[in-house]
Structure formats: structure tokens, C-alpha cells
mmCIF file of C-alpha atoms and ligand atoms in Angstrom:
data_model
loop_
_atom_site.group_PDB
_atom_site.id
_atom_site.type_symbol
_atom_site.label_atom_id
_atom_site.label_comp_id
_atom_site.label_asym_id
_atom_site.label_seq_id
_atom_site.Cartn_x
_atom_site.Cartn_y
_atom_site.Cartn_z
ATOM 1 C CA MET A 824 140.856 56.988 -37.406
ATOM 2 C CA SER A 825 140.170 53.906 -35.391
ATOM 3 C CA GLU A 826 143.394 54.389 -33.040
ATOM 4 C CA GLN A 827 142.217 58.045 -32.146
ATOM 5 C CA ARG A 828 141.620 58.478 -28.394
ATOM 6 C CA ALA A 829 139.789 61.163 -26.574
ATOM 7 C CA VAL A 830 139.785 61.996 -22.927
ATOM 8 C CA VAL A 831 136.504 63.430 -21.802
ATOM 9 C CA LEU A 832 136.597 65.257 -18.280
ATOM 10 C CA GLY A 833 133.042 65.423 -17.206
ATOM 11 C CA ALA A 834 132.240 62.226 -18.958
ATOM 12 C CA ALA A 835 129.239 61.314 -16.603
ATOM 13 C CA GLY A 836 127.594 64.738 -17.001
ATOM 14 C CA PHE A 837 124.798 65.865 -19.230
ATOM 15 C CA ILE A 838 126.805 67.045 -22.251
ATOM 16 C CA GLY A 839 130.009 64.927 -21.247
ATOM 17 C CA SER A 840 127.906 61.785 -21.861
ATOM 18 C CA HIS A 841 126.492 62.765 -24.977
ATOM 19 C CA LEU A 842 130.182 63.640 -26.123
ATOM 20 C CA VAL A 843 131.199 60.267 -25.074
ATOM 21 C CA GLU A 844 128.771 58.505 -27.384
ATOM 22 C CA ARG A 845 129.572 60.503 -30.235
ATOM 23 C CA PHE A 846 133.196 59.967 -30.216
ATOM 24 C CA LEU A 847 132.652 56.113 -29.872
ATOM 25 C CA ALA A 848 130.259 56.391 -32.853
ATOM 26 C CA GLU A 849 132.848 58.024 -34.866
ATOM 27 C CA GLY A 850 135.300 55.087 -34.092
ATOM 28 C CA TRP A 851 137.246 56.519 -31.377
ATOM 29 C CA ARG A 852 138.508 55.240 -28.116
ATOM 30 C CA VAL A 853 137.300 57.190 -25.115
ATOM 31 C CA THR A 854 138.446 57.723 -21.651
ATOM 32 C CA GLY A 855 136.220 59.425 -19.399
ATOM 33 C CA VAL A 856 137.101 61.149 -16.063
ATOM 34 C CA ASP A 857 134.412 62.147 -13.536
ATOM 35 C CA ASN A 858 134.257 62.801 -9.716
ATOM 36 C CA LEU A 859 130.604 62.270 -9.854
ATOM 37 C CA ILE A 860 129.892 65.690 -7.822
ATOM 38 C CA THR A 861 127.011 66.409 -10.307
ATOM 39 C CA GLY A 862 127.513 63.650 -12.978
ATOM 40 C CA THR A 863 125.985 60.192 -12.600
ATOM 41 C CA ARG A 864 127.287 56.734 -13.793
ATOM 42 C CA ARG A 865 123.626 56.101 -14.794
ATOM 43 C CA ASN A 866 124.367 58.392 -17.923
ATOM 44 C CA LEU A 867 127.122 55.911 -18.816
ATOM 45 C CA GLU A 868 125.882 52.546 -17.939
ATOM 46 C CA HIS A 869 124.536 51.631 -21.351
ATOM 47 C CA LEU A 870 128.217 51.452 -22.354
ATOM 48 C CA ALA A 871 129.309 49.117 -19.561
ATOM 49 C CA ARG A 872 130.217 46.647 -22.101
ATOM 50 C CA GLU A 873 131.927 48.861 -24.479
ATOM 51 C CA PRO A 874 135.457 47.771 -24.971
ATOM 52 C CA ARG A 875 136.609 51.213 -26.234
ATOM 53 C CA PHE A 876 135.490 53.037 -23.274
ATOM 54 C CA ASP A 877 136.660 53.405 -19.698
ATOM 55 C CA LEU A 878 135.750 55.814 -16.772
ATOM 56 C CA ILE A 879 138.368 57.020 -14.353
ATOM 57 C CA GLU A 880 136.663 58.147 -11.013
ATOM 58 C CA ALA A 881 138.948 61.268 -10.058
ATOM 59 C CA ASP A 882 138.726 64.871 -9.380
ATOM 60 C CA ILE A 883 140.684 66.858 -11.945
ATOM 61 C CA CYS A 884 141.836 69.272 -9.535
ATOM 62 C CA ALA A 885 144.132 66.548 -8.419
ATOM 63 C CA PRO A 886 147.371 66.111 -10.740
ATOM 64 C CA LEU A 887 145.773 64.213 -13.671
ATOM 65 C CA ASP A 888 147.611 61.251 -15.317
ATOM 66 C CA VAL A 889 145.946 59.563 -18.192
ATOM 67 C CA PRO A 890 148.760 57.303 -19.909
ATOM 68 C CA GLY A 891 148.731 56.342 -23.335
ATOM 69 C CA PRO A 892 148.174 58.358 -26.702
ATOM 70 C CA ILE A 893 145.554 61.237 -26.700
ATOM 71 C CA ARG A 894 144.492 62.889 -29.703
ATOM 72 C CA ALA A 895 141.946 65.393 -27.868
ATOM 73 C CA VAL A 896 141.301 66.515 -24.274
ATOM 74 C CA LEU A 897 137.543 67.797 -23.950
ATOM 75 C CA ASP A 898 137.107 69.565 -20.610
ATOM 76 C CA PHE A 899 133.217 69.458 -19.660
ATOM 77 C CA ALA A 900 134.030 68.995 -16.222
ATOM 78 C CA SER A 901 132.114 71.533 -13.779
ATOM 79 C CA PRO A 902 128.949 72.163 -12.031
ATOM 80 C CA ALA A 903 126.912 74.057 -14.393
ATOM 81 C CA SER A 904 123.514 74.910 -13.224
ATOM 82 C CA PRO A 905 123.010 77.764 -10.887
ATOM 83 C CA ILE A 906 121.568 75.743 -7.747
ATOM 84 C CA ASP A 907 124.750 73.287 -8.267
ATOM 85 C CA TYR A 908 127.330 75.939 -8.538
ATOM 86 C CA LEU A 909 125.818 77.894 -5.623
ATOM 87 C CA LYS A 910 125.786 74.627 -3.530
ATOM 88 C CA HIS A 911 129.477 73.861 -4.649
ATOM 89 C CA PRO A 912 131.061 77.243 -4.886
ATOM 90 C CA PHE A 913 134.701 76.242 -4.077
ATOM 91 C CA GLU A 914 134.557 73.154 -6.354
ATOM 92 C CA THR A 915 133.453 75.272 -9.150
ATOM 93 C CA MET A 916 136.110 77.845 -8.693
ATOM 94 C CA HIS A 917 138.664 75.038 -8.404
ATOM 95 C CA VAL A 918 137.598 72.929 -11.243
ATOM 96 C CA GLY A 919 137.398 76.083 -13.540
ATOM 97 C CA SER A 920 140.841 77.002 -12.518
ATOM 98 C CA ILE A 921 143.336 74.269 -10.932
ATOM 99 C CA GLY A 922 141.087 71.557 -12.975
ATOM 100 C CA VAL A 923 141.597 73.298 -16.251
ATOM 101 C CA GLU A 924 145.204 74.071 -15.731
ATOM 102 C CA ASN A 925 145.741 70.262 -15.112
ATOM 103 C CA ALA A 926 143.611 69.443 -18.144
ATOM 104 C CA LEU A 927 145.871 71.878 -20.205
ATOM 105 C CA ARG A 928 148.888 70.090 -18.910
ATOM 106 C CA LEU A 929 147.606 66.971 -19.739
ATOM 107 C CA ALA A 930 146.873 67.984 -23.461
ATOM 108 C CA LYS A 931 150.381 69.545 -23.750
ATOM 109 C CA ARG A 932 152.230 66.381 -22.237
ATOM 110 C CA ALA A 933 150.206 64.418 -24.865
ATOM 111 C CA GLY A 934 150.484 66.666 -27.707
ATOM 112 C CA ALA A 935 146.568 66.520 -27.813
ATOM 113 C CA THR A 936 144.071 69.333 -28.956
ATOM 114 C CA PHE A 937 142.357 70.916 -25.934
ATOM 115 C CA VAL A 938 138.637 71.872 -25.994
ATOM 116 C CA LEU A 939 137.238 74.240 -23.222
ATOM 117 C CA SER A 940 133.553 73.917 -22.465
ATOM 118 C CA SER A 941 132.997 77.827 -21.783
ATOM 119 C CA THR A 942 129.804 79.561 -21.371
ATOM 120 C CA SER A 943 127.406 82.199 -22.378
ATOM 121 C CA GLU A 944 127.970 83.326 -18.582
ATOM 122 C CA VAL A 945 131.139 85.081 -19.651
ATOM 123 C CA TYR A 946 128.898 87.798 -21.093
ATOM 124 C CA GLY A 947 127.111 87.971 -17.829
ATOM 125 C CA ASP A 948 124.033 90.413 -17.969
ATOM 126 C CA PRO A 949 124.975 91.293 -21.371
ATOM 127 C CA LEU A 950 124.665 95.040 -22.642
ATOM 128 C CA GLU A 951 125.193 93.757 -26.067
ATOM 129 C CA HIS A 952 122.471 91.731 -27.880
ATOM 130 C CA PRO A 953 122.601 89.284 -29.503
ATOM 131 C CA GLN A 954 126.082 88.535 -27.926
ATOM 132 C CA ARG A 955 129.075 88.008 -30.480
ATOM 133 C CA GLU A 956 132.447 86.612 -29.346
ATOM 134 C CA THR A 957 133.949 89.997 -29.512
ATOM 135 C CA TYR A 958 131.862 91.209 -26.715
ATOM 136 C CA TRP A 959 133.729 91.344 -23.317
ATOM 137 C CA GLY A 960 130.685 91.170 -21.359
ATOM 138 C CA ASN A 961 128.985 92.524 -18.150
ATOM 139 C CA VAL A 962 129.879 90.323 -15.235
ATOM 140 C CA ASN A 963 129.505 91.151 -11.638
ATOM 141 C CA PRO A 964 132.659 89.870 -10.018
ATOM 142 C CA ILE A 965 131.508 89.638 -6.466
ATOM 143 C CA GLY A 966 127.778 88.414 -7.034
ATOM 144 C CA PRO A 967 126.677 84.873 -6.307
ATOM 145 C CA ARG A 968 127.082 83.836 -9.693
ATOM 146 C CA ALA A 969 130.787 85.001 -9.916
ATOM 147 C CA VAL A 970 131.625 81.740 -8.635
ATOM 148 C CA TYR A 971 130.721 80.257 -12.092
ATOM 149 C CA ASP A 972 131.043 83.121 -14.308
ATOM 150 C CA GLU A 973 134.796 84.171 -13.024
ATOM 151 C CA ALA A 974 135.972 80.752 -12.956
ATOM 152 C CA LYS A 975 134.864 80.323 -16.819
ATOM 153 C CA ARG A 976 136.391 83.755 -17.472
ATOM 154 C CA PHE A 977 139.716 82.393 -16.031
ATOM 155 C CA ALA A 978 139.459 79.219 -17.793
ATOM 156 C CA GLU A 979 139.344 81.095 -21.019
ATOM 157 C CA ALA A 980 142.086 83.232 -19.873
ATOM 158 C CA ILE A 981 144.283 80.504 -18.884
ATOM 159 C CA THR A 982 143.356 78.379 -22.143
ATOM 160 C CA MET A 983 144.553 81.215 -24.037
ATOM 161 C CA ALA A 984 147.925 81.496 -22.146
ATOM 162 C CA TYR A 985 148.458 77.892 -22.834
ATOM 163 C CA ARG A 986 147.845 78.540 -26.519
ATOM 164 C CA ARG A 987 150.040 81.292 -26.714
ATOM 165 C CA TYR A 988 153.134 80.417 -24.469
ATOM 166 C CA GLU A 989 152.928 76.661 -24.449
ATOM 167 C CA LYS A 990 151.753 76.209 -28.041
ATOM 168 C CA VAL A 991 148.771 74.104 -27.085
ATOM 169 C CA ASP A 992 146.459 73.689 -29.900
ATOM 170 C CA VAL A 993 142.968 75.083 -28.162
ATOM 171 C CA ARG A 994 139.404 75.255 -28.786
ATOM 172 C CA ILE A 995 136.920 77.359 -26.834
ATOM 173 C CA ALA A 996 133.220 76.651 -27.106
ATOM 174 C CA ARG A 997 130.846 79.210 -25.415
ATOM 175 C CA ILE A 998 127.867 77.166 -24.695
ATOM 176 C CA PHE A 999 124.593 78.671 -24.325
ATOM 177 C CA ASN A 1000 121.735 77.062 -22.489
ATOM 178 C CA THR A 1001 121.512 73.507 -23.679
ATOM 179 C CA TYR A 1002 118.841 70.896 -22.966
ATOM 180 C CA GLY A 1003 117.849 67.342 -23.568
ATOM 181 C CA PRO A 1004 117.852 63.827 -22.006
ATOM 182 C CA ARG A 1005 119.935 63.199 -19.098
ATOM 183 C CA MET A 1006 119.674 66.554 -17.547
ATOM 184 C CA ARG A 1007 119.251 66.061 -13.708
ATOM 185 C CA LEU A 1008 115.317 66.304 -13.034
ATOM 186 C CA ASP A 1009 116.628 68.373 -9.751
ATOM 187 C CA ASP A 1010 119.479 70.412 -11.051
ATOM 188 C CA GLY A 1011 117.162 73.344 -10.653
ATOM 189 C CA ARG A 1012 117.394 74.720 -14.437
ATOM 190 C CA VAL A 1013 114.326 75.967 -16.217
ATOM 191 C CA VAL A 1014 114.019 73.081 -18.302
ATOM 192 C CA PRO A 1015 114.038 70.105 -16.130
ATOM 193 C CA THR A 1016 112.288 72.130 -13.561
ATOM 194 C CA PHE A 1017 109.020 73.319 -15.709
ATOM 195 C CA VAL A 1018 108.938 69.965 -17.304
ATOM 196 C CA ALA A 1019 108.820 68.112 -14.340
ATOM 197 C CA GLN A 1020 106.499 70.364 -12.876
ATOM 198 C CA ALA A 1021 103.872 70.063 -15.614
ATOM 199 C CA LEU A 1022 104.297 66.332 -15.657
ATOM 200 C CA ARG A 1023 103.410 65.860 -12.032
ATOM 201 C CA GLY A 1024 100.415 68.390 -12.305
ATOM 202 C CA GLU A 1025 102.301 71.029 -10.131
ATOM 203 C CA ALA A 1026 102.497 74.918 -10.720
ATOM 204 C CA ILE A 1027 105.223 76.084 -12.727
ATOM 205 C CA THR A 1028 107.584 78.439 -10.681
ATOM 206 C CA LEU A 1029 108.201 81.544 -12.698
ATOM 207 C CA PHE A 1030 111.230 83.554 -11.452
ATOM 208 C CA GLY A 1031 110.288 87.294 -11.675
ATOM 209 C CA ASP A 1032 107.789 88.425 -14.437
ATOM 210 C CA GLY A 1033 109.165 86.168 -16.922
ATOM 211 C CA SER A 1034 110.035 88.733 -19.309
ATOM 212 C CA GLN A 1035 113.780 87.534 -19.157
ATOM 213 C CA THR A 1036 114.802 85.700 -22.112
ATOM 214 C CA ARG A 1037 116.863 82.594 -23.048
ATOM 215 C CA SER A 1038 117.679 80.868 -26.257
ATOM 216 C CA PHE A 1039 117.731 76.868 -26.108
ATOM 217 C CA LEU A 1040 119.942 74.465 -28.005
ATOM 218 C CA TYR A 1041 119.064 70.902 -28.210
ATOM 219 C CA VAL A 1042 122.003 68.795 -26.981
ATOM 220 C CA ASP A 1043 122.452 66.738 -30.311
ATOM 221 C CA ASP A 1044 123.301 70.141 -32.104
ATOM 222 C CA ASN A 1045 125.677 71.236 -29.344
ATOM 223 C CA VAL A 1046 127.498 67.811 -29.945
ATOM 224 C CA GLU A 1047 127.654 68.403 -33.604
ATOM 225 C CA ALA A 1048 129.134 71.854 -33.082
ATOM 226 C CA ILE A 1049 131.743 70.570 -30.453
ATOM 227 C CA TRP A 1050 132.727 67.851 -33.014
ATOM 228 C CA ARG A 1051 133.007 70.311 -35.831
ATOM 229 C CA LEU A 1052 135.142 72.756 -33.715
ATOM 230 C CA LEU A 1053 137.631 70.121 -32.719
ATOM 231 C CA ARG A 1054 138.365 69.308 -36.386
ATOM 232 C CA SER A 1055 138.034 72.927 -37.538
ATOM 233 C CA GLY A 1056 141.499 74.127 -36.401
ATOM 234 C CA TYR A 1057 140.028 77.360 -35.188
ATOM 235 C CA GLN A 1058 141.549 78.735 -32.025
ATOM 236 C CA GLU A 1059 139.236 81.648 -31.004
ATOM 237 C CA PRO A 1060 136.045 81.302 -28.975
ATOM 238 C CA VAL A 1061 133.014 80.266 -30.810
ATOM 239 C CA ASN A 1062 129.378 80.679 -29.537
ATOM 240 C CA VAL A 1063 127.479 77.578 -29.605
ATOM 241 C CA GLY A 1064 123.733 78.203 -29.210
ATOM 242 C CA ASN A 1065 120.299 78.504 -30.727
ATOM 243 C CA PRO A 1066 119.607 82.098 -31.857
ATOM 244 C CA HIS A 1067 115.742 81.087 -31.410
ATOM 245 C CA GLU A 1068 114.754 83.437 -28.434
ATOM 246 C CA LEU A 1069 111.937 83.172 -26.095
ATOM 247 C CA THR A 1070 111.036 84.774 -22.931
ATOM 248 C CA ILE A 1071 110.600 82.577 -19.599
ATOM 249 C CA MET A 1072 106.925 83.279 -19.945
ATOM 250 C CA GLU A 1073 106.841 82.170 -23.304
ATOM 251 C CA PHE A 1074 108.829 79.199 -22.279
ATOM 252 C CA ALA A 1075 106.438 78.094 -19.541
ATOM 253 C CA ARG A 1076 103.409 78.337 -22.010
ATOM 254 C CA ALA A 1077 105.217 76.196 -24.529
ATOM 255 C CA VAL A 1078 105.898 73.556 -21.451
ATOM 256 C CA GLN A 1079 102.150 73.700 -20.686
ATOM 257 C CA ARG A 1080 101.213 73.065 -24.415
ATOM 258 C CA LEU A 1081 103.853 70.441 -25.161
ATOM 259 C CA VAL A 1082 103.082 68.535 -22.062
ATOM 260 C CA GLY A 1083 99.540 68.853 -22.498
ATOM 261 C CA THR A 1084 98.569 70.070 -19.019
ATOM 262 C CA ARG A 1085 97.130 73.473 -17.855
ATOM 263 C CA VAL A 1086 99.070 73.815 -14.596
ATOM 264 C CA ASP A 1087 99.170 77.174 -12.727
ATOM 265 C CA ILE A 1088 101.911 79.563 -13.474
ATOM 266 C CA VAL A 1089 103.274 80.868 -9.962
ATOM 267 C CA GLN A 1090 105.710 83.843 -9.434
ATOM 268 C CA ARG A 1091 108.838 83.459 -7.193
ATOM 269 C CA PRO A 1092 111.585 86.122 -6.712
ATOM 270 C CA LEU A 1093 114.038 86.581 -9.566
ATOM 271 C CA PRO A 1094 117.538 85.362 -8.444
ATOM 272 C CA GLU A 1095 120.141 87.849 -7.869
ATOM 273 C CA ASP A 1096 122.246 88.994 -11.223
ATOM 274 C CA ASP A 1097 119.845 86.634 -13.363
ATOM 275 C CA PRO A 1098 120.773 87.878 -16.849
ATOM 276 C CA LYS A 1099 117.878 89.862 -18.596
ATOM 277 C CA VAL A 1100 118.511 88.791 -22.015
ATOM 278 C CA ARG A 1101 120.641 85.901 -23.693
ATOM 279 C CA LYS A 1102 121.004 84.982 -27.450
ATOM 280 C CA PRO A 1103 123.777 84.105 -29.277
ATOM 281 C CA ASP A 1104 124.986 85.651 -32.485
ATOM 282 C CA ILE A 1105 126.175 82.363 -34.505
ATOM 283 C CA SER A 1106 127.619 83.868 -37.533
ATOM 284 C CA ARG A 1107 131.104 82.691 -36.425
ATOM 285 C CA ALA A 1108 129.986 79.111 -36.103
ATOM 286 C CA ARG A 1109 128.017 79.213 -39.389
ATOM 287 C CA GLU A 1110 131.094 80.476 -41.103
ATOM 288 C CA ILE A 1111 133.660 78.414 -39.513
ATOM 289 C CA LEU A 1112 132.147 75.367 -38.694
ATOM 290 C CA GLY A 1113 129.341 75.355 -41.363
ATOM 291 C CA TRP A 1114 126.968 74.823 -38.626
ATOM 292 C CA GLU A 1115 123.764 75.803 -37.370
ATOM 293 C CA PRO A 1116 121.011 74.092 -35.276
ATOM 294 C CA LYS A 1117 118.903 71.448 -36.851
ATOM 295 C CA ILE A 1118 116.685 70.312 -34.249
ATOM 296 C CA GLY A 1119 113.615 72.593 -33.771
ATOM 297 C CA PHE A 1120 112.176 73.729 -30.390
ATOM 298 C CA ASP A 1121 108.996 71.671 -30.372
ATOM 299 C CA ASP A 1122 110.969 68.618 -31.899
ATOM 300 C CA GLY A 1123 113.822 68.953 -28.915
ATOM 301 C CA MET A 1124 111.260 69.445 -26.332
ATOM 302 C CA ARG A 1125 109.089 66.696 -27.193
ATOM 303 C CA ARG A 1126 112.020 64.492 -27.143
ATOM 304 C CA THR A 1127 113.166 65.909 -23.793
ATOM 305 C CA ILE A 1128 109.516 65.633 -22.269
ATOM 306 C CA ALA A 1129 109.505 61.855 -23.482
ATOM 307 C CA TRP A 1130 112.501 61.024 -21.643
ATOM 308 C CA PHE A 1131 111.575 63.071 -18.631
ATOM 309 C CA ARG A 1132 108.149 61.367 -18.369
ATOM 310 C CA GLU A 1133 109.611 58.150 -17.789
ATOM 311 C CA ARG A 1134 111.915 59.457 -14.950
ATOM 312 C CA VAL A 1135 109.048 61.341 -13.212
ATOM 313 C CA ARG A 1136 106.925 58.143 -13.101
ATOM 314 C CA GLY A 1137 109.517 55.331 -12.547
HETATM 315 N N1 UDP B 725 114.064 79.972 -14.125
HETATM 316 C C1 UDP B 725 112.298 80.183 -13.773
HETATM 317 N N2 UDP B 725 111.946 79.413 -12.627
HETATM 318 C C2 UDP B 725 112.577 78.040 -12.303
HETATM 319 C C3 UDP B 725 114.029 78.025 -12.831
HETATM 320 C C4 UDP B 725 114.624 79.119 -13.696
HETATM 321 O O1 UDP B 725 111.706 81.228 -14.028
HETATM 322 O O2 UDP B 725 112.055 77.188 -11.645
HETATM 323 C C5 UDP B 725 114.251 81.213 -14.982
HETATM 324 C C6 UDP B 725 115.782 81.580 -14.411
HETATM 325 O O3 UDP B 725 115.381 82.809 -13.427
HETATM 326 C C7 UDP B 725 116.294 82.212 -15.496
HETATM 327 C C8 UDP B 725 115.744 81.419 -16.511
HETATM 328 O O4 UDP B 725 114.680 80.775 -15.932
HETATM 329 O O5 UDP B 725 115.948 83.773 -16.121
HETATM 330 C C9 UDP B 725 116.867 80.039 -17.012
HETATM 331 O O6 UDP B 725 117.434 79.802 -15.801
HETATM 332 P P1 UDP B 725 118.403 78.311 -15.584
HETATM 333 O O7 UDP B 725 118.570 78.115 -14.260
HETATM 334 O O8 UDP B 725 117.842 77.290 -16.576
HETATM 335 O O9 UDP B 725 119.695 78.887 -16.233
HETATM 336 P P2 UDP B 725 120.638 80.249 -16.655
HETATM 337 O O10 UDP B 725 120.204 80.566 -18.018
HETATM 338 O O11 UDP B 725 120.043 81.252 -15.641
HETATM 339 O O12 UDP B 725 121.781 79.870 -16.295
#
């Protein structure tokens, strides 16, 4: 096991940096790759003196050469928050297509297992609820979110093509809303935005009437699922998310309660194509991976708020 090596694409990102830590803890060597478009070296600075880790600053849309033996290529490289992918539409489409193909080629050359970080966005604004992996989704192909949704759908398609025609051993994780330490304070997503607003004593910006739902998974539970998926040998998509569903209004009230401030809640327009509901059916993950979330909502939120509290002040 100690000679195992993983290549983590998007290693300086939120989930990527947590994955790096997990693989190091399991005794692996890890090479990270990141172009730092939305990730930051700060997420990895505590590993500066770790001899089993190195970081290559590179864009995976350029041909990717990582010499040496590789057991797993984990592709977690993409802008992932709505404001990030709307700010970087072309980079998002390229990294989900050209970048994923470069990553698949690297996996093929090395005889490595390939793990794709896909997304619940492949289900779009879902008409099936909760969402099972068999659902094909309801995606607007020409709306603003399409730059992300369709890139990820293409990413799944090319991953399956490399499995069918190139015999690459693949995994596809459909990741639902995930939160925790190292989310960027200004990434625009609901967790860092509401928490930062409550900590600063500013009004919480609720988009629409707050009746839309999301289901939030703590990052450590996400990493555990990815680790198990890699080792499972299972080559079809698996939902990785928490079935505990909240309206965004309920989420706003929970943030007020957990931060302990009674800031106002103000309404803002609902962004175009904002999904009305989202909740994973995790029967497949339970059965194949023996996995389900372990960290409750209040516990995960308290850890996240503690982390943000230091950043907001410091
Ligand atoms: N949202 C909100 N206020 C904000 C940011 C987000 O009400 O300041 C809502 C957003 O409209 C969506 C939900 O929170 O319904 C989750 O948004 P996020 O950007 O975190 O990710 P999404 O799940 O939409 O990809």
C-alpha cells in the first residue's frame, strides 16, 4: 500500500484538498495538479513539508504528463459554484471536456483507475424526486447554467466511452451540495454566503421565496464515499449526497440559530434555472459502498461556522 500513488486534479480546491489529505493519511503518495483558477495554495500550505506530496501548477486542458506509476487519477478540477462558472464559462466547458479527456488519457497510459467528480447538476431542475442514478435529468442546454451542467454531462459521456472502448477502469461520483472548511468565503454558494453574512451581522440574501430545496453533505462524508467508491470496482454513477433535505428558508433560519445572531433575511431575485428541488436517493451508495452520511447537519455546520469565524475576523 505504501507505494500507491494518486494524482488529484483540482488538488488546491475545496474537495480536492480534503482528498489529498485522506490519501496521504492512507499511506499513499499524492501528486496534485491545479491551475489555481478557483483553488488556492492556502488549502495545501500545511502540507508544504510533506515528502509524499507535490503540487504541479498546470492547466489540465493542456496535454498532461505526470511521469511515474499512478494507481488512481481523481478528476476534481472545475469551477463549481454558480458565480465561478458564470465568471469562467469557457474554462468550465473546456475543463469538463478537453481536461477530462486529458485526465482519461493519463489514466489509460498509467493503467490507473479514473474517478470523475460529476454533479447533481446532471439532473438539472429535476422532475423526479428524490433523484436516482437511473434518472436522465431535465437540463436546459442553452441556459446560463448549461456551461457547467452540459460540461459535466459530456464528462460522464466521455468517461463511459473510455470505459467501453479504451477499457479504462472508471468511477463516476454524482456529488450533491457539499460543504465544510475551505469553501471560499466569496464563492457565492449558499453555505459560505449565509454564514459570512450572519457572522458579519449583515442581512441574509435569500434568492426567491426560499421554498427551493437542497440537501447538504459534510465534506468528510464526501471524502469517505469517494475513497470507498475508488476501491469498490463499481463502474456506474453513484450519488454522493445527504438525503436530509431543507428549504433554503429553513437553511437561513438554521444559520441564524447556529451562528446565534438574528440578522434580517432579505429577498433577492431567483437566478435563472435555479433547481426547485434537490435530494439524492442514496440506496446505491448504501448497497455498493456500505456508505451513508455520518455527520449530522448541526455538527457539520458548527465545524464549518468555526472555520469561517476565524477567516471573517482575521
Ligand atoms: N441561494 C440564496 N442566496 C444566496 C446564494 C444562494 O438563496 O446568497 C440559493 C440559490 O438560489 C439556490 C440555493 O441557495 O437555490 C443553493 O445555491 P448554491 O449557489 O449554493 O448552489 P446550487 O445548489 O444552486 O448549485
